[in-house]
Short mmCIF file of C-alpha atoms (C1' of nucleotides) in Angstrom, two decimals:
data_model
loop_
_atom_site.label_atom_id
_atom_site.label_comp_id
_atom_site.label_asym_id
_atom_site.label_seq_id
_atom_site.Cartn_x
_atom_site.Cartn_y
_atom_site.Cartn_z
CA UNK A 239 -6.36 4.01 -45.97
CA UNK A 240 -9.82 5.56 -46.26
CA UNK A 241 -9.90 9.33 -46.33
CA UNK A 242 -10.86 10.87 -42.98
CA UNK A 243 -14.26 12.60 -43.31
CA UNK A 244 -12.95 15.99 -42.09
CA UNK A 245 -14.41 16.47 -38.59
CA UNK A 246 -16.19 19.79 -38.15
CA UNK A 247 -15.47 22.13 -35.24
CA UNK A 248 -18.82 21.35 -33.70
CA UNK A 249 -18.24 17.64 -33.98
CA UNK A 250 -14.79 17.82 -32.41
CA UNK A 251 -16.19 19.75 -29.50
CA UNK A 252 -18.93 17.20 -28.90
CA UNK A 253 -16.40 14.39 -28.97
CA UNK A 254 -14.21 16.22 -26.48
CA UNK A 255 -17.08 16.79 -24.10
CA UNK A 256 -18.12 13.15 -24.34
CA UNK A 257 -14.57 12.05 -23.62
CA UNK A 258 -14.21 14.35 -20.66
CA UNK A 259 -17.48 13.25 -19.11
CA UNK A 260 -16.66 9.61 -19.78
CA UNK A 261 -13.67 9.74 -17.44
CA UNK A 262 -15.93 10.47 -14.51
CA UNK A 263 -18.69 8.08 -15.51
CA UNK A 264 -16.38 5.14 -16.12
CA UNK A 265 -14.50 5.87 -12.92
CA UNK A 266 -17.72 5.93 -10.93
CA UNK A 267 -19.70 3.13 -12.52
CA UNK A 268 -17.27 1.06 -14.50
CA UNK A 269 -17.39 -0.02 -18.11
CA UNK A 270 -19.92 -2.75 -17.49
CA UNK A 271 -22.45 -0.77 -15.50
CA UNK A 272 -22.22 2.52 -17.36
CA UNK A 273 -24.96 2.94 -19.93
CA UNK A 274 -24.84 4.90 -23.16
CA UNK A 275 -27.42 7.18 -21.60
CA UNK A 276 -25.17 7.83 -18.59
CA UNK A 277 -22.30 8.74 -20.85
CA UNK A 278 -24.26 11.03 -23.11
CA UNK A 279 -26.17 12.58 -20.22
CA UNK A 280 -23.06 13.38 -18.20
CA UNK A 281 -21.79 15.36 -21.17
CA UNK A 282 -25.09 17.16 -21.56
CA UNK A 283 -26.23 15.24 -24.63
CA UNK A 284 -28.75 12.58 -25.51
CA UNK A 285 -27.99 9.16 -26.92
CA UNK A 286 -28.39 10.53 -30.41
CA UNK A 287 -25.22 12.55 -30.04
CA UNK A 288 -23.38 9.57 -28.65
CA UNK A 289 -24.25 7.24 -31.51
CA UNK A 290 -23.35 9.95 -33.94
CA UNK A 291 -19.80 10.00 -32.55
CA UNK A 292 -19.09 6.53 -31.22
CA UNK A 293 -20.41 3.15 -32.24
CA UNK A 294 -20.30 1.49 -28.81
CA UNK A 295 -19.38 2.43 -25.30
CA UNK A 296 -16.27 0.29 -25.65
CA UNK A 297 -15.31 2.48 -28.55
CA UNK A 298 -15.50 5.54 -26.31
CA UNK A 299 -13.71 3.65 -23.56
CA UNK A 300 -10.68 2.93 -25.72
CA UNK A 301 -10.58 6.49 -26.97
CA UNK A 302 -10.64 7.66 -23.37
CA UNK A 303 -7.79 5.36 -22.47
CA UNK A 304 -5.68 6.83 -25.24
CA UNK A 305 -6.43 10.36 -24.12
CA UNK A 306 -5.67 9.68 -20.47
CA UNK A 307 -2.46 7.82 -21.24
CA UNK A 308 -1.24 10.67 -23.34
CA UNK A 309 -1.98 13.13 -20.56
CA UNK A 310 -0.16 11.02 -17.98
CA UNK A 311 2.96 10.73 -20.10
CA UNK A 312 2.93 14.44 -20.87
CA UNK A 313 2.59 15.29 -17.20
CA UNK A 314 5.55 13.13 -16.24
CA UNK A 315 7.70 14.51 -19.01
CA UNK A 316 6.86 18.11 -18.20
CA UNK A 317 7.56 17.65 -14.52
CA UNK A 318 10.87 15.92 -15.13
CA UNK A 319 11.99 18.45 -17.73
CA UNK A 320 11.16 21.44 -15.59
CA UNK A 321 12.78 19.98 -12.46
CA UNK A 322 15.48 22.29 -10.98
CA UNK A 323 17.73 19.32 -10.30
CA UNK A 324 17.59 15.56 -10.02
CA UNK A 325 17.31 14.13 -6.53
CA UNK A 326 14.89 11.88 -4.70
CA UNK A 327 12.53 14.83 -4.30
CA UNK A 328 11.71 14.51 -7.97
CA UNK A 329 9.70 11.41 -7.16
CA UNK A 330 7.46 13.45 -4.90
CA UNK A 331 7.06 16.15 -7.53
CA UNK A 332 6.00 13.64 -10.15
CA UNK A 333 3.54 11.99 -7.79
CA UNK A 334 2.08 15.35 -6.87
CA UNK A 335 1.61 16.26 -10.48
CA UNK A 336 -0.08 13.00 -11.36
CA UNK A 337 -2.32 13.04 -8.33
CA UNK A 338 -5.41 14.84 -9.70
CA UNK A 339 -5.73 12.51 -12.67
CA UNK A 340 -4.61 9.44 -10.80
CA UNK A 341 -7.91 7.95 -9.69
CA UNK A 342 -9.64 8.01 -13.06
CA UNK A 343 -6.51 6.82 -14.77
CA UNK A 344 -6.02 3.95 -12.40
CA UNK A 345 -9.57 2.74 -12.75
CA UNK A 346 -9.65 2.99 -16.52
CA UNK A 347 -6.27 1.35 -16.81
CA UNK A 348 -7.33 -1.48 -14.53
CA UNK A 349 -10.56 -2.14 -16.37
CA UNK A 350 -8.64 -2.14 -19.60
CA UNK A 351 -6.29 -4.72 -18.12
CA UNK A 352 -9.21 -6.93 -17.15
CA UNK A 353 -10.59 -6.62 -20.65
CA UNK A 354 -7.17 -7.54 -22.01
CA UNK A 355 -7.01 -10.64 -19.83
CA UNK A 356 -10.32 -11.81 -21.23
CA UNK A 357 -9.89 -10.99 -24.87
CA UNK A 358 -6.69 -11.92 -26.74
CA UNK A 359 -7.29 -9.21 -29.31
CA UNK A 360 -7.54 -6.51 -26.67
CA UNK A 361 -4.64 -8.20 -24.93
CA UNK A 362 -2.35 -7.52 -27.85
CA UNK A 363 -3.35 -3.87 -28.03
CA UNK A 364 -2.81 -3.55 -24.32
CA UNK A 365 0.60 -5.20 -24.39
CA UNK A 366 1.76 -2.96 -27.21
CA UNK A 367 0.58 0.06 -25.32
CA UNK A 368 2.33 -0.94 -22.17
CA UNK A 369 5.60 -1.81 -23.82
CA UNK A 370 5.73 1.64 -25.34
CA UNK A 371 4.73 3.31 -22.10
CA UNK A 372 7.19 1.40 -19.94
CA UNK A 373 9.97 1.83 -22.45
CA UNK A 374 9.68 5.60 -22.21
CA UNK A 375 9.42 5.35 -18.48
CA UNK A 376 12.51 3.15 -18.20
CA UNK A 377 14.50 5.84 -19.98
CA UNK A 378 13.39 8.42 -17.45
CA UNK A 379 14.28 6.13 -14.55
CA UNK A 380 17.70 5.38 -16.01
CA UNK A 381 18.44 9.05 -16.55
CA UNK A 382 17.37 9.98 -13.05
CA UNK A 383 19.42 7.17 -11.54
CA UNK A 384 22.50 8.22 -13.46
CA UNK A 385 22.21 11.77 -12.24
CA UNK A 386 21.96 10.40 -8.74
CA UNK A 387 25.32 8.72 -9.36
CA UNK A 388 23.91 5.22 -9.21
CA UNK A 389 23.20 2.29 -11.51
CA UNK A 390 20.58 -0.46 -11.27
CA UNK A 391 21.65 -3.85 -9.91
CA UNK A 392 19.20 -5.59 -12.21
CA UNK A 393 17.98 -4.74 -15.73
CA UNK A 394 16.49 -1.27 -15.68
CA UNK A 395 13.29 -2.61 -17.25
CA UNK A 396 12.71 -4.82 -14.25
CA UNK A 397 13.47 -2.01 -11.85
CA UNK A 398 11.03 0.14 -13.75
CA UNK A 399 8.39 -2.54 -13.63
CA UNK A 400 8.87 -2.82 -9.91
CA UNK A 401 8.51 0.93 -9.42
CA UNK A 402 5.49 1.08 -11.67
CA UNK A 403 3.71 -1.75 -9.90
CA UNK A 404 4.39 -0.13 -6.55
CA UNK A 405 3.02 3.12 -7.82
CA UNK A 406 -0.07 1.39 -9.14
CA UNK A 407 -0.61 -0.29 -5.83
CA UNK A 408 -0.24 3.01 -4.09
CA UNK A 409 -2.88 4.57 -6.30
CA UNK A 410 -5.31 1.92 -5.18
CA UNK A 411 -4.41 2.32 -1.53
CA UNK A 412 -4.79 6.08 -1.72
CA UNK A 413 -8.12 5.88 -3.45
CA UNK A 414 -9.37 3.41 -0.87
CA UNK A 415 -8.33 5.66 1.99
CA UNK A 416 -10.31 8.48 0.40
CA UNK A 417 -12.59 8.87 3.39
CA UNK A 418 -9.81 8.67 5.98
CA UNK A 419 -8.66 12.15 7.06
CA UNK A 420 -5.27 13.19 5.73
CA UNK A 421 -3.48 16.44 5.15
CA UNK A 422 -3.88 17.92 1.66
CA UNK A 423 -1.03 17.33 -0.69
CA UNK A 424 0.67 14.79 1.50
CA UNK A 425 1.82 12.10 -0.91
CA UNK A 426 1.02 9.26 1.48
CA UNK A 427 3.30 7.36 3.76
CA UNK A 428 3.61 4.15 1.81
CA UNK A 429 4.81 5.55 -1.44
CA UNK A 430 6.94 8.25 0.12
CA UNK A 431 8.89 5.67 2.10
CA UNK A 432 8.84 2.68 -0.14
CA UNK A 433 9.58 4.08 -3.58
CA UNK A 434 12.92 5.66 -2.65
CA UNK A 435 13.81 2.59 -0.59
CA UNK A 436 13.24 0.32 -3.55
CA UNK A 437 15.06 2.68 -5.87
CA UNK A 438 18.11 2.66 -3.59
CA UNK A 439 17.82 -1.02 -2.66
CA UNK A 440 17.88 -2.10 -6.29
CA UNK A 441 20.76 0.14 -7.33
CA UNK A 442 24.36 0.77 -6.27
CA UNK A 443 26.85 3.65 -6.44
CA UNK A 444 28.46 4.07 -9.83
CA UNK A 445 32.12 4.04 -8.91
CA UNK B 26 -27.43 -13.45 16.20
CA UNK B 27 -30.29 -15.13 14.34
CA UNK B 28 -30.22 -18.90 14.42
CA UNK B 29 -28.80 -20.38 11.23
CA UNK B 30 -31.59 -22.30 9.42
CA UNK B 31 -29.58 -25.54 9.27
CA UNK B 32 -28.58 -25.94 5.61
CA UNK B 33 -29.48 -29.31 4.19
CA UNK B 34 -26.94 -31.48 2.39
CA UNK B 35 -28.66 -30.85 -0.90
CA UNK B 36 -28.62 -27.10 -0.36
CA UNK B 37 -24.95 -27.05 0.61
CA UNK B 38 -24.08 -28.97 -2.51
CA UNK B 39 -26.02 -26.55 -4.72
CA UNK B 40 -24.27 -23.60 -3.11
CA UNK B 41 -20.90 -25.21 -3.65
CA UNK B 42 -21.61 -25.89 -7.32
CA UNK B 43 -22.79 -22.33 -7.81
CA UNK B 44 -19.65 -21.00 -6.16
CA UNK B 45 -17.37 -23.19 -8.21
CA UNK B 46 -19.03 -22.24 -11.47
CA UNK B 47 -19.04 -18.58 -10.49
CA UNK B 48 -15.24 -18.48 -10.42
CA UNK B 49 -15.12 -19.27 -14.11
CA UNK B 50 -18.04 -17.07 -15.10
CA UNK B 51 -16.80 -14.02 -13.23
CA UNK B 52 -13.29 -14.55 -14.52
CA UNK B 53 -14.53 -14.75 -18.10
CA UNK B 54 -17.26 -12.12 -18.15
CA UNK B 55 -16.74 -9.97 -15.11
CA UNK B 56 -19.17 -8.99 -12.40
CA UNK B 57 -20.91 -6.38 -14.51
CA UNK B 58 -21.49 -8.45 -17.62
CA UNK B 59 -22.30 -11.77 -15.96
CA UNK B 60 -26.02 -12.42 -15.66
CA UNK B 61 -27.80 -14.48 -13.03
CA UNK B 62 -28.68 -16.85 -15.83
CA UNK B 63 -25.01 -17.26 -16.77
CA UNK B 64 -24.13 -18.09 -13.19
CA UNK B 65 -26.93 -20.56 -12.63
CA UNK B 66 -26.50 -22.12 -16.06
CA UNK B 67 -22.78 -22.68 -15.66
CA UNK B 68 -23.52 -24.68 -12.52
CA UNK B 69 -26.23 -26.66 -14.28
CA UNK B 70 -29.15 -24.92 -12.62
CA UNK B 71 -31.84 -22.43 -13.55
CA UNK B 72 -32.33 -19.03 -12.01
CA UNK B 73 -34.74 -20.50 -9.50
CA UNK B 74 -31.89 -22.31 -7.78
CA UNK B 75 -29.81 -19.19 -7.76
CA UNK B 76 -32.41 -17.00 -6.11
CA UNK B 77 -33.07 -19.72 -3.61
CA UNK B 78 -29.42 -19.52 -2.47
CA UNK B 79 -28.27 -15.97 -3.13
CA UNK B 80 -30.14 -12.72 -3.21
CA UNK B 81 -28.03 -10.95 -5.85
CA UNK B 82 -25.04 -11.73 -8.00
CA UNK B 83 -22.99 -9.41 -5.81
CA UNK B 84 -23.91 -11.64 -2.92
CA UNK B 85 -22.48 -14.63 -4.75
CA UNK B 86 -19.49 -12.57 -5.80
CA UNK B 87 -18.53 -11.73 -2.22
CA UNK B 88 -19.02 -15.31 -1.13
CA UNK B 89 -16.74 -16.39 -3.95
CA UNK B 90 -14.10 -13.91 -2.90
CA UNK B 91 -14.12 -15.31 0.62
CA UNK B 92 -13.79 -18.84 -0.66
CA UNK B 93 -10.95 -18.04 -3.05
CA UNK B 94 -9.05 -16.02 -0.46
CA UNK B 95 -9.26 -18.85 2.01
CA UNK B 96 -7.95 -21.29 -0.57
CA UNK B 97 -5.05 -19.01 -1.46
CA UNK B 98 -3.98 -18.60 2.15
CA UNK B 99 -4.30 -22.32 2.79
CA UNK B 100 -2.20 -23.11 -0.25
CA UNK B 101 0.57 -20.77 0.85
CA UNK B 102 0.55 -22.07 4.39
CA UNK B 103 0.62 -25.71 3.32
CA UNK B 104 3.46 -25.13 0.89
CA UNK B 105 5.51 -23.23 3.42
CA UNK B 106 4.89 -25.73 6.20
CA UNK B 107 5.75 -28.73 4.08
CA UNK B 108 8.92 -27.12 2.65
CA UNK B 109 12.05 -29.24 3.26
CA UNK B 110 14.03 -26.12 4.12
CA UNK B 111 13.88 -22.38 3.73
CA UNK B 112 15.79 -20.90 0.84
CA UNK B 113 14.98 -18.75 -2.17
CA UNK B 114 13.59 -21.82 -3.92
CA UNK B 115 10.61 -21.62 -1.62
CA UNK B 116 9.38 -18.63 -3.58
CA UNK B 117 9.20 -20.76 -6.71
CA UNK B 118 7.38 -23.53 -4.87
CA UNK B 119 4.76 -21.13 -3.57
CA UNK B 120 4.25 -19.58 -6.99
CA UNK B 121 3.91 -23.00 -8.56
CA UNK B 122 1.32 -24.02 -6.03
CA UNK B 123 -0.74 -20.86 -6.50
CA UNK B 124 -0.57 -20.97 -10.26
CA UNK B 125 -3.70 -22.98 -11.11
CA UNK B 126 -5.96 -20.72 -9.06
CA UNK B 127 -4.09 -17.55 -9.88
CA UNK B 128 -6.03 -16.23 -12.83
CA UNK B 129 -9.48 -16.43 -11.31
CA UNK B 130 -8.21 -15.12 -8.04
CA UNK B 131 -6.49 -12.17 -9.62
CA UNK B 132 -9.55 -11.16 -11.60
CA UNK B 133 -11.97 -11.51 -8.73
CA UNK B 134 -9.63 -9.69 -6.40
CA UNK B 135 -9.17 -6.89 -8.90
CA UNK B 136 -12.87 -6.45 -9.50
CA UNK B 137 -13.42 -6.40 -5.80
CA UNK B 138 -10.82 -3.66 -5.52
CA UNK B 139 -12.59 -1.60 -8.15
CA UNK B 140 -15.84 -2.05 -6.31
CA UNK B 141 -14.12 -0.98 -3.12
CA UNK B 142 -12.78 2.17 -4.74
CA UNK B 143 -16.28 3.15 -5.79
CA UNK B 144 -18.23 2.26 -2.68
CA UNK B 145 -16.98 3.32 0.78
CA UNK B 146 -18.91 0.53 2.46
CA UNK B 147 -17.30 -2.12 0.30
CA UNK B 148 -14.05 -0.24 0.74
CA UNK B 149 -14.06 -0.85 4.48
CA UNK B 150 -14.75 -4.56 4.04
CA UNK B 151 -11.98 -4.78 1.51
CA UNK B 152 -9.49 -2.94 3.67
CA UNK B 153 -10.24 -5.17 6.65
CA UNK B 154 -9.78 -8.21 4.49
CA UNK B 155 -6.51 -7.05 3.13
CA UNK B 156 -5.08 -6.04 6.48
CA UNK B 157 -5.76 -9.51 7.79
CA UNK B 158 -4.39 -11.17 4.68
CA UNK B 159 -1.24 -9.09 4.55
CA UNK B 160 -0.68 -9.43 8.26
CA UNK B 161 -0.53 -13.19 7.94
CA UNK B 162 1.63 -12.88 4.89
CA UNK B 163 4.05 -10.50 6.59
CA UNK B 164 4.61 -13.11 9.29
CA UNK B 165 5.51 -15.70 6.69
CA UNK B 166 7.90 -13.31 4.96
CA UNK B 167 9.56 -12.39 8.23
CA UNK B 168 10.00 -16.01 9.20
CA UNK B 169 11.44 -16.93 5.84
CA UNK B 170 13.82 -13.98 5.91
CA UNK B 171 15.03 -14.89 9.39
CA UNK B 172 15.80 -18.43 8.35
CA UNK B 173 17.74 -17.00 5.44
CA UNK B 174 19.86 -15.16 8.00
CA UNK B 175 18.65 -11.72 6.94
CA UNK B 176 16.48 -8.89 8.20
CA UNK B 177 14.47 -6.29 6.28
CA UNK B 178 15.95 -2.82 5.85
CA UNK B 179 12.50 -1.26 6.01
CA UNK B 180 9.39 -2.27 7.99
CA UNK B 181 8.48 -5.81 7.08
CA UNK B 182 4.92 -4.69 6.24
CA UNK B 183 6.27 -2.45 3.50
CA UNK B 184 8.53 -5.15 2.19
CA UNK B 185 5.57 -7.49 2.15
CA UNK B 186 3.45 -4.95 0.32
CA UNK B 187 6.18 -4.57 -2.25
CA UNK B 188 6.43 -8.32 -2.78
CA UNK B 189 2.67 -8.68 -2.96
CA UNK B 190 2.26 -5.92 -5.50
CA UNK B 191 5.01 -7.44 -7.63
CA UNK B 192 3.31 -10.79 -7.46
CA UNK B 193 0.01 -9.24 -8.43
CA UNK B 194 1.60 -7.52 -11.36
CA UNK B 195 3.16 -10.78 -12.41
CA UNK B 196 -0.19 -12.51 -12.33
CA UNK B 197 -1.50 -9.97 -14.79
CA UNK B 198 1.53 -10.25 -17.05
CA UNK B 199 1.32 -14.03 -17.07
CA UNK B 200 -2.36 -14.05 -17.84
CA UNK B 201 -1.84 -11.62 -20.67
CA UNK B 202 0.90 -13.72 -22.17
CA UNK B 203 -1.47 -16.67 -22.17
CA UNK B 204 -1.33 -17.09 -25.91
CA UNK B 205 2.44 -16.69 -26.18
CA UNK B 206 4.19 -20.08 -26.23
CA UNK B 207 5.98 -20.97 -23.01
CA UNK B 208 7.15 -24.14 -21.36
CA UNK B 209 4.73 -25.71 -18.89
CA UNK B 210 5.42 -25.02 -15.28
CA UNK B 211 8.00 -22.36 -15.94
CA UNK B 212 7.28 -19.64 -13.40
CA UNK B 213 8.02 -16.79 -15.80
CA UNK B 214 11.10 -14.67 -16.19
CA UNK B 215 9.93 -11.52 -14.51
CA UNK B 216 8.87 -12.94 -11.22
CA UNK B 217 11.67 -15.50 -11.03
CA UNK B 218 14.29 -12.77 -11.38
CA UNK B 219 12.66 -9.85 -9.71
CA UNK B 220 11.13 -11.28 -6.56
CA UNK B 221 14.38 -12.66 -5.12
CA UNK B 222 16.20 -9.51 -6.19
CA UNK B 223 13.76 -7.33 -4.31
CA UNK B 224 13.82 -9.62 -1.31
CA UNK B 225 17.61 -9.38 -1.15
CA UNK B 226 17.77 -5.71 -2.11
CA UNK B 227 15.45 -4.72 0.69
CA UNK B 228 17.14 -6.79 3.37
CA UNK B 229 20.63 -7.19 4.85
CA UNK B 230 22.60 -9.92 6.60
CA UNK B 231 21.70 -10.31 10.25
CA UNK B 232 25.11 -9.97 11.86
"C1'" DG C 65 -42.59 -47.08 2.75
"C1'" DG C 66 -45.40 -43.17 3.34
"C1'" DC C 67 -45.63 -38.27 4.48
"C1'" DA C 68 -44.32 -33.52 4.93
"C1'" DC C 69 -41.50 -30.19 3.39
"C1'" DT C 70 -37.62 -28.27 1.23
"C1'" DC C 71 -35.69 -26.62 -2.90
"C1'" DG C 72 -35.12 -26.12 -7.63
"C1'" DA C 73 -37.89 -25.49 -12.16
"C1'" DT C 74 -41.17 -22.90 -14.69
"C1'" DA C 75 -44.01 -19.11 -15.97
"C1'" DC C 76 -45.01 -14.26 -15.83
"C1'" DA C 77 -44.93 -9.35 -15.77
"C1'" DG C 78 -42.16 -5.33 -15.41
"C1'" DT C 79 -38.15 -2.63 -16.60
"C1'" DA C 80 -34.15 -0.88 -18.62
"C1'" DA C 81 -31.02 -0.46 -22.18
"C1'" DC C 82 -30.08 -1.00 -26.95
"C1'" DG C 83 -29.85 0.44 -31.86
"C1'" DT C 84 -32.28 2.64 -35.65
"C1'" DA C 85 -35.01 5.67 -38.26
"C1'" DT C 86 -36.63 10.10 -38.65
"C1'" DC C 87 -36.98 14.93 -37.76
"C1'" DC C 88 -35.55 19.59 -37.20
"C1'" DG C 89 -32.46 23.25 -35.84
"C1'" DA C 90 -27.87 25.02 -36.32
"C1'" DT C 91 -23.95 25.93 -39.07
"C1'" DA C 92 -21.12 26.64 -43.06
"C1'" DC C 93 -20.74 28.44 -47.39
"C1'" DA C 94 -21.83 30.94 -51.58
"C1'" DT D 163 -29.14 36.24 -46.87
"C1'" DG D 164 -30.55 32.00 -48.79
"C1'" DT D 165 -29.69 27.19 -49.08
"C1'" DA D 166 -27.71 22.66 -48.45
"C1'" DT D 167 -25.73 19.74 -45.30
"C1'" DC D 168 -24.41 18.21 -40.86
"C1'" DG D 169 -25.32 16.78 -36.22
"C1'" DG D 170 -27.89 16.19 -32.26
"C1'" DA D 171 -32.83 15.23 -30.42
"C1'" DT D 172 -36.81 12.42 -30.37
"C1'" DA D 173 -39.60 8.46 -30.91
"C1'" DC D 174 -40.01 3.66 -31.74
"C1'" DG D 175 -39.70 -1.33 -31.65
"C1'" DT D 176 -36.88 -4.99 -29.82
"C1'" DT D 177 -34.26 -7.66 -26.72
"C1'" DA D 178 -32.58 -9.24 -22.51
"C1'" DC D 179 -32.41 -9.36 -17.72
"C1'" DT D 180 -34.61 -8.99 -13.33
"C1'" DG D 181 -37.39 -10.58 -9.42
"C1'" DT D 182 -41.52 -12.93 -7.80
"C1'" DA D 183 -45.12 -16.23 -7.55
"C1'" DT D 184 -46.42 -20.80 -8.26
"C1'" DC D 185 -45.75 -25.67 -9.17
"C1'" DG D 186 -44.01 -30.25 -8.62
"C1'" DA D 187 -40.30 -33.53 -7.83
"C1'" DG D 188 -36.80 -35.15 -4.91
"C1'" DT D 189 -35.26 -35.68 0.02
"C1'" DG D 190 -35.12 -36.59 4.76
"C1'" DC D 191 -37.50 -38.39 8.55
"C1'" DC D 192 -40.29 -41.41 11.31
#
DNA sequence: GGCACTCGATACAGTAACGTATCCGATACA
DNA sequence: TGTATCGGATACGTTACTGTATCGAGTGCC
């Protein structure tokens, strides 16, 4: 391992601002269309600052993905841990908590997936990431189900995958309906109905 | 309506070759990274031919999406109509039939979705497309379910959405596992197990 | 089989983004 | 407070892609 060059406070701050701005830029323009100038400019810098911190825009993109993933997992964990009790309402609480970050996360995650489908190297990274992510998530699902007095009728990993893919789909549907009028905070019909239905339909009472 | 300028045989052929080549190019490079030169070159033409037939690469992209969608729907319909009888095995037959076109279709569809999330105008087109597509598909699901002697325990549209999103997810998983060794023609564990389970879990016997 | 015209090839200029090399101000440290 | 180093800004040359304008061969038609 090469010794890390000790990042200064100033440098860390610049990186953070670049990362934060990148979420918006990538969400709006996409990895392909976003230019280094867009990314630096959105953070209030010039390209000089960018190249001083990242070697390519893909470099920044991957760093952003890491940061967003970490924030998503933390949000879920926090919500679940601070829940007063476990019932189907927990699903709504989690969705509500994820909502503000959902659009950017969905887009970045999806573009990463496309990249992974095109490049075996990226594909391996992506798969590793997702296994870890879904493993943690499967534990949460299993715990919640147990507290509900139920058990899955198929391997919990598959149930989790099903829930996750439904949630992903819902993110897309919600983002698409962005212009359609809807009451603030309402989690959306599809997910509110379907997620619990699937959760119950693919599980059975314990006893 | 302006009168269509009567496309010559030569012209139609050029368009078709451009469309066919575009599927591969867009799947490999993506809409953003693909250049007009890539697209024309892959079809054996120069940019002159491209600009004579399409005004922008987005133009070609949308045309490709239409073509691929039509082929997907046709494939499903043909498979279902020529099925000896309706049982859970039909799912496998449909998947098998879609398989060769699946990767390109998934990528193009996903990039279209991203475009739709970023541009309200495109978003409306996309939504219209999907409503039509999923409407047709819901009919097929309902018919199949009826012949199986079952009925959905939630609105058939939601069940269809669930199945579709699982299938989409599976497409991604399969494409990612492209390098992993697997027997030819095997439809993949996830989808083979999960799809029927969901179909049964979200429906009940008729009587 | 000759003629007109369509359509794809070629050539050109303009533009935008890239990556680097250099400069200068800010910051840390003594 | 002085000085050395770090980090972001600026300027530059290069490359690659775009879109149009023009040319010439292949095609359909009589």
